[in-house]
Amino acid sequence: MAESDNIVVETAEKIFADLADPQTINNDKKDAWKAPLWRALSEAGLPLAWVPDDLGGSGASLADGFALLNAAGRFAIAVPLAETMLAGWLLAQAKIASPEGEMTVLPANPKDRITLNPDGSLSGRVRGVPFAKAAKHFAVLAHGKDGASIALVDAGKAKVEAGLNVGYDNSDVVTLDKVAPITIKPAPKHLDQTMMMLMGGVARSLQIAGALESMLDISVRYSNERVAFEKKISKFQAVQHNLAKLAGESAAALAAATSAADAIASATAFNDEVYLEAASAKIRCAEAAEKGGAIAHQVHGAIGFTIEHILHRYSLRALAWRDDFGSESYWAVELGKLVAARGADELWPLVASR
Amino acid sequence: MTAALRFDPIRLPPKCEELRKEVRAFLAEEMARGTFNPFKPNREDTDVPEFSRRVGERGWIGITWPKKYGGHERSFLERYVVTEEMRVANAPTRRFFVADRQSGPVLLKYAPEHIKMDILPRICRGELCFAIGMSEPNSGSDLFAAKTRATRTDGGYLINGTKIWTSSAHIADYMIAIFRTSQPTKENRRHGLTQFLVKMKQPGIEVNPIGQITGQYEFNEVVFTDYFIPDDHVLGEVDGAWKQATSELAYERSGPERFLETYYVLTELVRAVGNDPDTRSAEGIGRLVAQLHTMRRMSVSVAGMLQAGKEPVVEASIVKDIGTVWEQQLPHRVRDLAAFVEETASNRETLERQLDFAIKTAPKLTIQGGTTEVLRGIIARGLGLR
């Protein structure tokens, strides 16, 4: 793991290492680790990292928050840290203070919509909402006749149908039926649902990249331990080449995700160049999750397919994260349309602008 | 953790963007004056001496080298921008590119001063073409197997043997080659190879062209018969070329030329589908652009590492592995998508002609500059597996 010179990441990694060791978590069938972990993260101010001091958060930079998400991916953290960070960020865009406790954002899918009714209430049915069941509040992007608004909603007022994603984390259906928000304000001009989805997509990209870093790490280590046909499997050229490909996928995911995070963190406007970065990260990281995860399992053989082994904590979660905030095929269509609309001669200038 | 692979999001500084504009304007001018036609991929005339000289006049060859050798002491990132604009435009860079990328840096490191003063300024002016003599019949990526002998004689060496797959040897002024000066030892099978500066167009060298499946002639077989090389043309350590040659290969690995060789078919596909593509075309283009963007960001990141004085051997190998596999698949993916292009697309014939050429080019892309298998071996070593 790269040594971090980032105090936010250092703090988080220490908490993860102490309270979220993947092997301990994997053995704990009752999820007793969740409450202490969440408490420690909250005490360190990490879930509200992206919320300014005056709105109840710890005011970390976007860059530090993104680095934190990458670290969370390396530990395959299964508490709503990314979701609460995103919710806090969304609320802060409209200067709405964040409450304490777990949050998540609505919608979590580009095709879903929450409507702001003329009477000021919110309605809509949205699917695939990560950790909705665990959330005390929702940060909502809603659309009314006057454009987009951002609202804080009490989760107790919504109907939540629990579901599980491929990685066994909650991914729920949330229905708002004329729910009165706690607070609602107009969204700033630059913020629309596309931007919100890309922000979520970049968060997921960093988590996927982190999970792939860990998959590479444990796969290399395993190949240096496991003996077959009287030698370590790391000495077989076919295994070496597979691991080299996994390193490539992991590196590509990390490069795409950190580049997109850097683009958003230093952006002055949400233009086509930032769109290219964010959409590309989600597309490429999702592809890497598929290809890289398959290799990690191949290297581990049957043992990595068992529920006792920690590999699935990374591999299945990375696969599940592909679906949140727009899948890779969704963003590929959107990016392809953008490229086509700009025209052939503008493609290279767009790519070379970064 | 075992592997700490980092690809920091290096951004090109503003002066690179200034330079990019200059290079684009220059290339547009050259196309307008008919120096080259990027939309004629089957061209025989990729060697255009006056183009090389004009690039040299602009100061874009030897861009990072010391001024006293004719260089310009600019950054690797500036060099990067020039390379990618030339590549995307399909400019005829063959005459100077090998010298700029590889041979010049080797001379800077290992040649005696009088040779540097003589040759490097001429490279910078775009006057010299270099070839690389590494592969031999039955050796290829396996440098240990090189057999061509350099035998000690009065004041130098006599060379006997054959190099092969030597790009541009037929137009080259010089070759940097490795020859066997002694046998490998039991302790060190990498011992016994020496790097030499070879003057082409001299008695004792015969260059025989080898046709390629693209219809081009770029490769050659180079036969040495009692060819004399003076002592001051030895580069670096006698019998110790192994390390020199492998670090030379690192220059070959991570640049934009390692994922942009078939790029032109993607531009032409975007042109053919028009401004309002169907879903299938849009998705295909979106994925290819995301992959291209990611690779380019990795490649820029490696250029940043080189600029910082690091030796990113594993990272460069990863970029070349992923990049060349991608540029190899690209024409095939574009072909898939081109099946749905309207018959009336204005550039349909151009697209088809380019695809034909790119599909024929593709097989070589994962071979040149170190095969995929060799690169994966290097990556595996970096991961601590060997």
Tab-separated table of C-alpha atoms in Angstrom, chain B residues 111-374:
chain	number	residue	atom	x	y	z
B	111	ALA	CA	29.306	7.976	-26.272
B	112	PRO	CA	32.685	9.761	-26.099
B	113	GLU	CA	32.485	13.536	-26.138
B	114	HIS	CA	33.731	14.080	-29.711
B	115	ILE	CA	31.073	11.717	-31.042
B	116	LYS	CA	28.325	13.445	-29.067
B	117	MET	CA	29.479	16.821	-30.424
B	118	ASP	CA	29.489	15.463	-33.960
B	119	ILE	CA	26.281	13.437	-34.063
B	120	LEU	CA	23.755	14.832	-31.581
B	121	PRO	CA	23.421	18.288	-33.199
B	122	ARG	CA	22.789	16.635	-36.554
B	123	ILE	CA	20.043	14.483	-35.022
B	124	CYS	CA	18.486	17.635	-33.569
B	125	ARG	CA	18.509	19.252	-36.995
B	126	GLY	CA	16.576	16.276	-38.376
B	127	GLU	CA	19.435	15.245	-40.642
B	128	LEU	CA	20.151	11.761	-39.306
B	129	CYS	CA	18.187	8.535	-39.215
B	130	PHE	CA	18.953	5.760	-36.716
B	131	ALA	CA	18.159	2.063	-36.603
B	132	ILE	CA	18.356	-0.343	-33.660
B	133	GLY	CA	20.264	-3.570	-34.052
B	134	MET	CA	19.089	-5.896	-31.316
B	135	SER	CA	17.162	-8.835	-32.775
B	136	GLU	CA	18.871	-11.572	-34.738
B	137	PRO	CA	17.538	-14.535	-36.674
B	138	ASN	CA	16.208	-16.970	-34.057
B	139	SER	CA	16.610	-14.546	-31.158
B	140	GLY	CA	14.039	-11.709	-31.146
B	141	SER	CA	13.247	-10.555	-27.633
B	142	ASP	CA	15.816	-13.027	-26.263
B	143	LEU	CA	18.886	-10.813	-26.282
B	144	PHE	CA	20.998	-13.475	-24.560
B	145	ALA	CA	20.803	-15.485	-27.740
B	146	ALA	CA	22.534	-12.819	-29.835
B	147	LYS	CA	25.400	-14.399	-31.766
B	148	THR	CA	26.740	-11.737	-34.143
B	149	ARG	CA	30.402	-11.483	-33.188
B	150	ALA	CA	32.624	-8.482	-32.645
B	151	THR	CA	36.203	-9.760	-32.813
B	152	ARG	CA	39.100	-7.716	-31.487
B	153	THR	CA	41.414	-6.336	-34.185
B	154	ASP	CA	43.888	-3.447	-34.498
B	155	GLY	CA	42.219	-0.283	-33.231
B	156	GLY	CA	38.745	-1.759	-33.114
B	157	TYR	CA	36.508	-4.708	-33.873
B	158	LEU	CA	35.499	-6.793	-36.869
B	159	ILE	CA	31.796	-7.642	-37.057
B	160	ASN	CA	30.387	-10.814	-38.605
B	161	GLY	CA	26.782	-11.946	-38.492
B	162	THR	CA	23.223	-10.874	-39.171
B	163	LYS	CA	20.696	-8.585	-37.524
B	164	ILE	CA	17.038	-8.799	-38.443
B	165	TRP	CA	13.675	-7.001	-38.069
B	166	THR	CA	15.686	-3.787	-38.204
B	167	SER	CA	13.260	-0.974	-38.935
B	168	SER	CA	14.530	1.781	-41.235
B	169	ALA	CA	17.978	0.199	-41.783
B	170	HIS	CA	17.591	0.931	-45.496
B	171	ILE	CA	17.450	4.681	-44.874
B	172	ALA	CA	19.488	4.843	-41.662
B	173	ASP	CA	22.769	6.748	-41.308
B	174	TYR	CA	23.674	4.966	-38.084
B	175	MET	CA	22.656	1.930	-36.111
B	176	ILE	CA	23.123	1.313	-32.411
B	177	ALA	CA	23.650	-2.404	-32.138
B	178	ILE	CA	24.689	-5.029	-29.643
B	179	PHE	CA	27.248	-7.628	-30.621
B	180	ARG	CA	28.840	-10.515	-28.819
B	181	THR	CA	32.349	-9.656	-27.619
B	182	SER	CA	32.755	-12.734	-25.406
B	183	GLN	CA	30.858	-15.793	-24.261
B	184	PRO	CA	28.420	-15.671	-21.335
B	185	THR	CA	29.909	-16.935	-18.086
B	186	LYS	CA	28.438	-19.607	-15.836
B	187	GLU	CA	27.811	-16.999	-13.135
B	188	ASN	CA	26.327	-14.421	-15.477
B	189	ARG	CA	24.574	-15.442	-18.649
B	190	ARG	CA	24.053	-11.745	-19.384
B	191	HIS	CA	27.776	-11.221	-19.772
B	192	GLY	CA	29.522	-10.782	-23.106
B	193	LEU	CA	27.381	-8.321	-25.060
B	194	THR	CA	28.684	-4.892	-26.058
B	195	GLN	CA	26.900	-1.907	-27.540
B	196	PHE	CA	28.356	-0.209	-30.630
B	197	LEU	CA	27.716	2.776	-32.802
B	198	VAL	CA	27.626	1.503	-36.375
B	199	LYS	CA	28.017	3.745	-39.374
B	200	MET	CA	25.728	2.516	-42.144
B	201	LYS	CA	26.431	2.870	-45.889
B	202	GLN	CA	29.982	1.520	-45.482
B	203	PRO	CA	31.662	-1.497	-47.041
B	204	GLY	CA	30.913	-4.708	-45.168
B	205	ILE	CA	27.204	-4.034	-44.554
B	206	GLU	CA	24.434	-5.337	-46.750
B	207	VAL	CA	20.825	-4.290	-46.123
B	208	ASN	CA	18.095	-6.545	-47.501
B	209	PRO	CA	14.480	-5.420	-47.326
B	210	ILE	CA	11.805	-7.672	-45.806
B	211	GLY	CA	8.236	-7.094	-46.921
B	212	GLN	CA	5.456	-6.828	-44.352
B	213	ILE	CA	1.890	-8.112	-44.509
B	214	THR	CA	0.683	-4.503	-44.670
B	215	GLY	CA	2.355	-4.144	-48.040
B	216	GLN	CA	5.025	-1.860	-46.593
B	217	TYR	CA	8.780	-2.299	-46.495
B	218	GLU	CA	10.052	-1.152	-43.125
B	219	PHE	CA	11.968	-4.155	-41.765
B	220	ASN	CA	15.342	-5.261	-43.000
B	221	GLU	CA	17.903	-7.952	-42.646
B	222	VAL	CA	21.382	-6.465	-42.090
B	223	VAL	CA	24.372	-8.665	-42.889
B	224	PHE	CA	27.847	-7.807	-41.578
B	225	THR	CA	30.947	-9.247	-43.247
B	226	ASP	CA	34.274	-8.235	-41.674
B	227	TYR	CA	32.780	-4.855	-40.970
B	228	PHE	CA	35.238	-2.615	-39.058
B	229	ILE	CA	34.194	-0.527	-36.009
B	230	PRO	CA	36.849	1.713	-34.400
B	231	ASP	CA	37.412	1.606	-30.626
B	232	ASP	CA	35.881	4.996	-29.974
B	233	HIS	CA	32.563	3.688	-31.317
B	234	VAL	CA	32.129	1.326	-28.373
B	235	LEU	CA	29.251	2.604	-26.253
B	236	GLY	CA	29.652	2.042	-22.537
B	237	GLU	CA	31.150	-0.998	-20.972
B	238	VAL	CA	32.667	-3.836	-23.022
B	239	ASP	CA	30.738	-7.062	-22.274
B	240	GLY	CA	28.261	-5.079	-20.133
B	241	ALA	CA	25.563	-4.030	-22.612
B	242	TRP	CA	22.763	-6.013	-21.045
B	243	LYS	CA	21.765	-3.350	-18.570
B	244	GLN	CA	22.323	-0.550	-21.078
B	245	ALA	CA	20.091	-2.229	-23.631
B	246	THR	CA	17.283	-2.895	-21.181
B	247	SER	CA	17.242	0.699	-19.969
B	248	GLU	CA	17.145	1.770	-23.611
B	249	LEU	CA	14.048	-0.361	-24.048
B	250	ALA	CA	12.382	1.521	-21.191
B	251	TYR	CA	12.304	4.607	-23.438
B	252	GLU	CA	10.376	2.555	-25.952
B	253	ARG	CA	7.640	1.518	-23.632
B	254	SER	CA	5.283	4.031	-22.207
B	255	GLY	CA	4.996	6.813	-24.753
B	256	PRO	CA	1.874	7.820	-26.674
B	257	GLU	CA	3.162	5.920	-29.701
B	258	ARG	CA	2.292	2.768	-27.727
B	259	PHE	CA	-1.445	3.220	-27.860
B	260	LEU	CA	-2.056	5.594	-30.766
B	261	GLU	CA	-0.803	3.594	-33.734
B	262	THR	CA	-4.297	2.674	-34.943
B	263	TYR	CA	-6.063	5.671	-33.421
B	264	TYR	CA	-7.099	7.095	-36.817
B	265	VAL	CA	-9.839	4.473	-37.228
B	266	LEU	CA	-11.617	5.756	-34.103
B	267	THR	CA	-11.776	9.330	-35.422
B	268	GLU	CA	-13.082	8.033	-38.737
B	269	LEU	CA	-15.722	5.921	-36.983
B	270	VAL	CA	-16.960	8.962	-35.057
B	271	ARG	CA	-17.139	10.838	-38.362
B	272	ALA	CA	-19.077	8.001	-39.967
B	273	VAL	CA	-21.724	7.638	-37.259
B	274	GLY	CA	-22.488	11.373	-37.307
B	275	ASN	CA	-23.750	13.636	-34.552
B	276	ASP	CA	-26.681	11.523	-33.430
B	277	PRO	CA	-25.546	7.893	-33.149
B	278	ASP	CA	-27.707	4.886	-32.334
B	279	THR	CA	-27.304	3.368	-28.868
B	280	ARG	CA	-25.008	0.571	-29.951
B	281	SER	CA	-22.590	2.903	-31.702
B	282	ALA	CA	-22.705	5.396	-28.854
B	283	GLU	CA	-21.889	2.715	-26.290
B	284	GLY	CA	-19.060	1.318	-28.383
B	285	ILE	CA	-17.515	4.738	-28.908
B	286	GLY	CA	-17.992	5.674	-25.246
B	287	ARG	CA	-16.150	2.583	-24.035
B	288	LEU	CA	-13.285	3.057	-26.474
B	289	VAL	CA	-12.912	6.712	-25.505
B	290	ALA	CA	-12.940	5.839	-21.780
B	291	GLN	CA	-10.243	3.228	-22.355
B	292	LEU	CA	-8.170	5.603	-24.477
B	293	HIS	CA	-8.473	8.395	-21.930
B	294	THR	CA	-7.429	6.066	-19.093
B	295	MET	CA	-4.371	4.815	-20.937
B	296	ARG	CA	-3.344	8.289	-21.870
B	297	ARG	CA	-3.615	9.432	-18.270
B	298	MET	CA	-1.380	6.489	-17.275
B	299	SER	CA	1.093	7.338	-19.995
B	300	VAL	CA	1.225	11.038	-19.001
B	301	SER	CA	1.758	9.893	-15.440
B	302	VAL	CA	4.801	7.842	-16.501
B	303	ALA	CA	6.146	10.838	-18.444
B	304	GLY	CA	5.850	12.782	-15.186
B	305	MET	CA	7.862	10.086	-13.393
B	306	LEU	CA	10.582	10.270	-16.065
B	307	GLN	CA	10.607	14.047	-15.679
B	308	ALA	CA	11.073	13.579	-11.923
B	309	GLY	CA	14.127	11.421	-12.611
B	310	LYS	CA	12.505	8.125	-11.623
B	311	GLU	CA	12.876	4.804	-13.469
B	312	PRO	CA	9.318	3.528	-13.722
B	313	VAL	CA	10.185	0.186	-15.318
B	314	VAL	CA	7.114	-1.725	-14.094
B	315	GLU	CA	4.709	1.150	-14.680
B	316	ALA	CA	6.062	1.676	-18.207
B	317	SER	CA	5.675	-2.041	-18.926
B	318	ILE	CA	2.071	-1.961	-17.717
B	319	VAL	CA	1.306	0.987	-20.000
B	320	LYS	CA	2.857	-0.762	-22.978
B	321	ASP	CA	1.067	-4.044	-22.234
B	322	ILE	CA	-2.374	-2.469	-21.876
B	323	GLY	CA	-1.723	0.126	-24.577
B	324	THR	CA	-0.570	-2.234	-27.306
B	325	VAL	CA	-3.289	-4.793	-26.586
B	326	TRP	CA	-5.781	-1.932	-26.858
B	327	GLU	CA	-4.437	-0.493	-30.108
B	328	GLN	CA	-4.412	-4.032	-31.472
B	329	GLN	CA	-8.072	-4.606	-30.599
B	330	LEU	CA	-9.198	-1.140	-31.661
B	331	PRO	CA	-9.516	-1.805	-35.415
B	332	HIS	CA	-11.539	-4.933	-34.682
B	333	ARG	CA	-13.917	-3.115	-32.336
B	334	VAL	CA	-14.279	-0.312	-34.877
B	335	ARG	CA	-15.007	-2.937	-37.509
B	336	ASP	CA	-17.801	-4.338	-35.296
B	337	LEU	CA	-19.352	-0.896	-35.038
B	338	ALA	CA	-18.737	0.057	-38.661
B	339	ALA	CA	-21.096	-2.732	-39.717
B	340	PHE	CA	-23.964	-0.411	-38.759
B	341	VAL	CA	-22.691	2.733	-40.464
B	342	GLU	CA	-25.057	4.085	-43.106
B	343	GLU	CA	-24.111	3.327	-46.700
B	344	THR	CA	-24.337	7.043	-47.349
B	345	ALA	CA	-21.742	8.103	-44.752
B	346	SER	CA	-19.495	10.575	-46.554
B	347	ASN	CA	-16.273	8.986	-45.291
B	348	ARG	CA	-17.336	5.377	-45.685
B	349	GLU	CA	-14.624	4.530	-48.207
B	350	THR	CA	-11.940	6.231	-46.142
B	351	LEU	CA	-13.044	4.320	-43.065
B	352	GLU	CA	-12.957	1.020	-44.933
B	353	ARG	CA	-9.530	1.706	-46.411
B	354	GLN	CA	-8.171	2.680	-43.019
B	355	LEU	CA	-9.685	-0.358	-41.340
B	356	ASP	CA	-8.160	-2.619	-43.945
B	357	PHE	CA	-4.732	-1.167	-43.194
B	358	ALA	CA	-5.174	-1.057	-39.407
B	359	ILE	CA	-6.317	-4.681	-39.267
B	360	LYS	CA	-3.183	-5.676	-41.180
B	361	THR	CA	-1.020	-3.529	-38.888
B	362	ALA	CA	-2.528	-4.866	-35.661
B	363	PRO	CA	-0.633	-8.168	-35.288
B	364	LYS	CA	2.750	-6.436	-34.956
B	365	LEU	CA	1.715	-4.025	-32.222
B	366	THR	CA	2.109	-6.461	-29.331
B	367	ILE	CA	5.459	-7.679	-30.682
B	368	GLN	CA	7.569	-4.578	-31.353
B	369	GLY	CA	9.562	-3.133	-28.462
B	370	GLY	CA	9.245	-6.252	-26.285
B	371	THR	CA	6.474	-8.809	-26.653
B	372	THR	CA	3.476	-8.938	-24.353
B	373	GLU	CA	4.902	-12.078	-22.760
B	374	VAL	CA	8.244	-10.421	-22.011
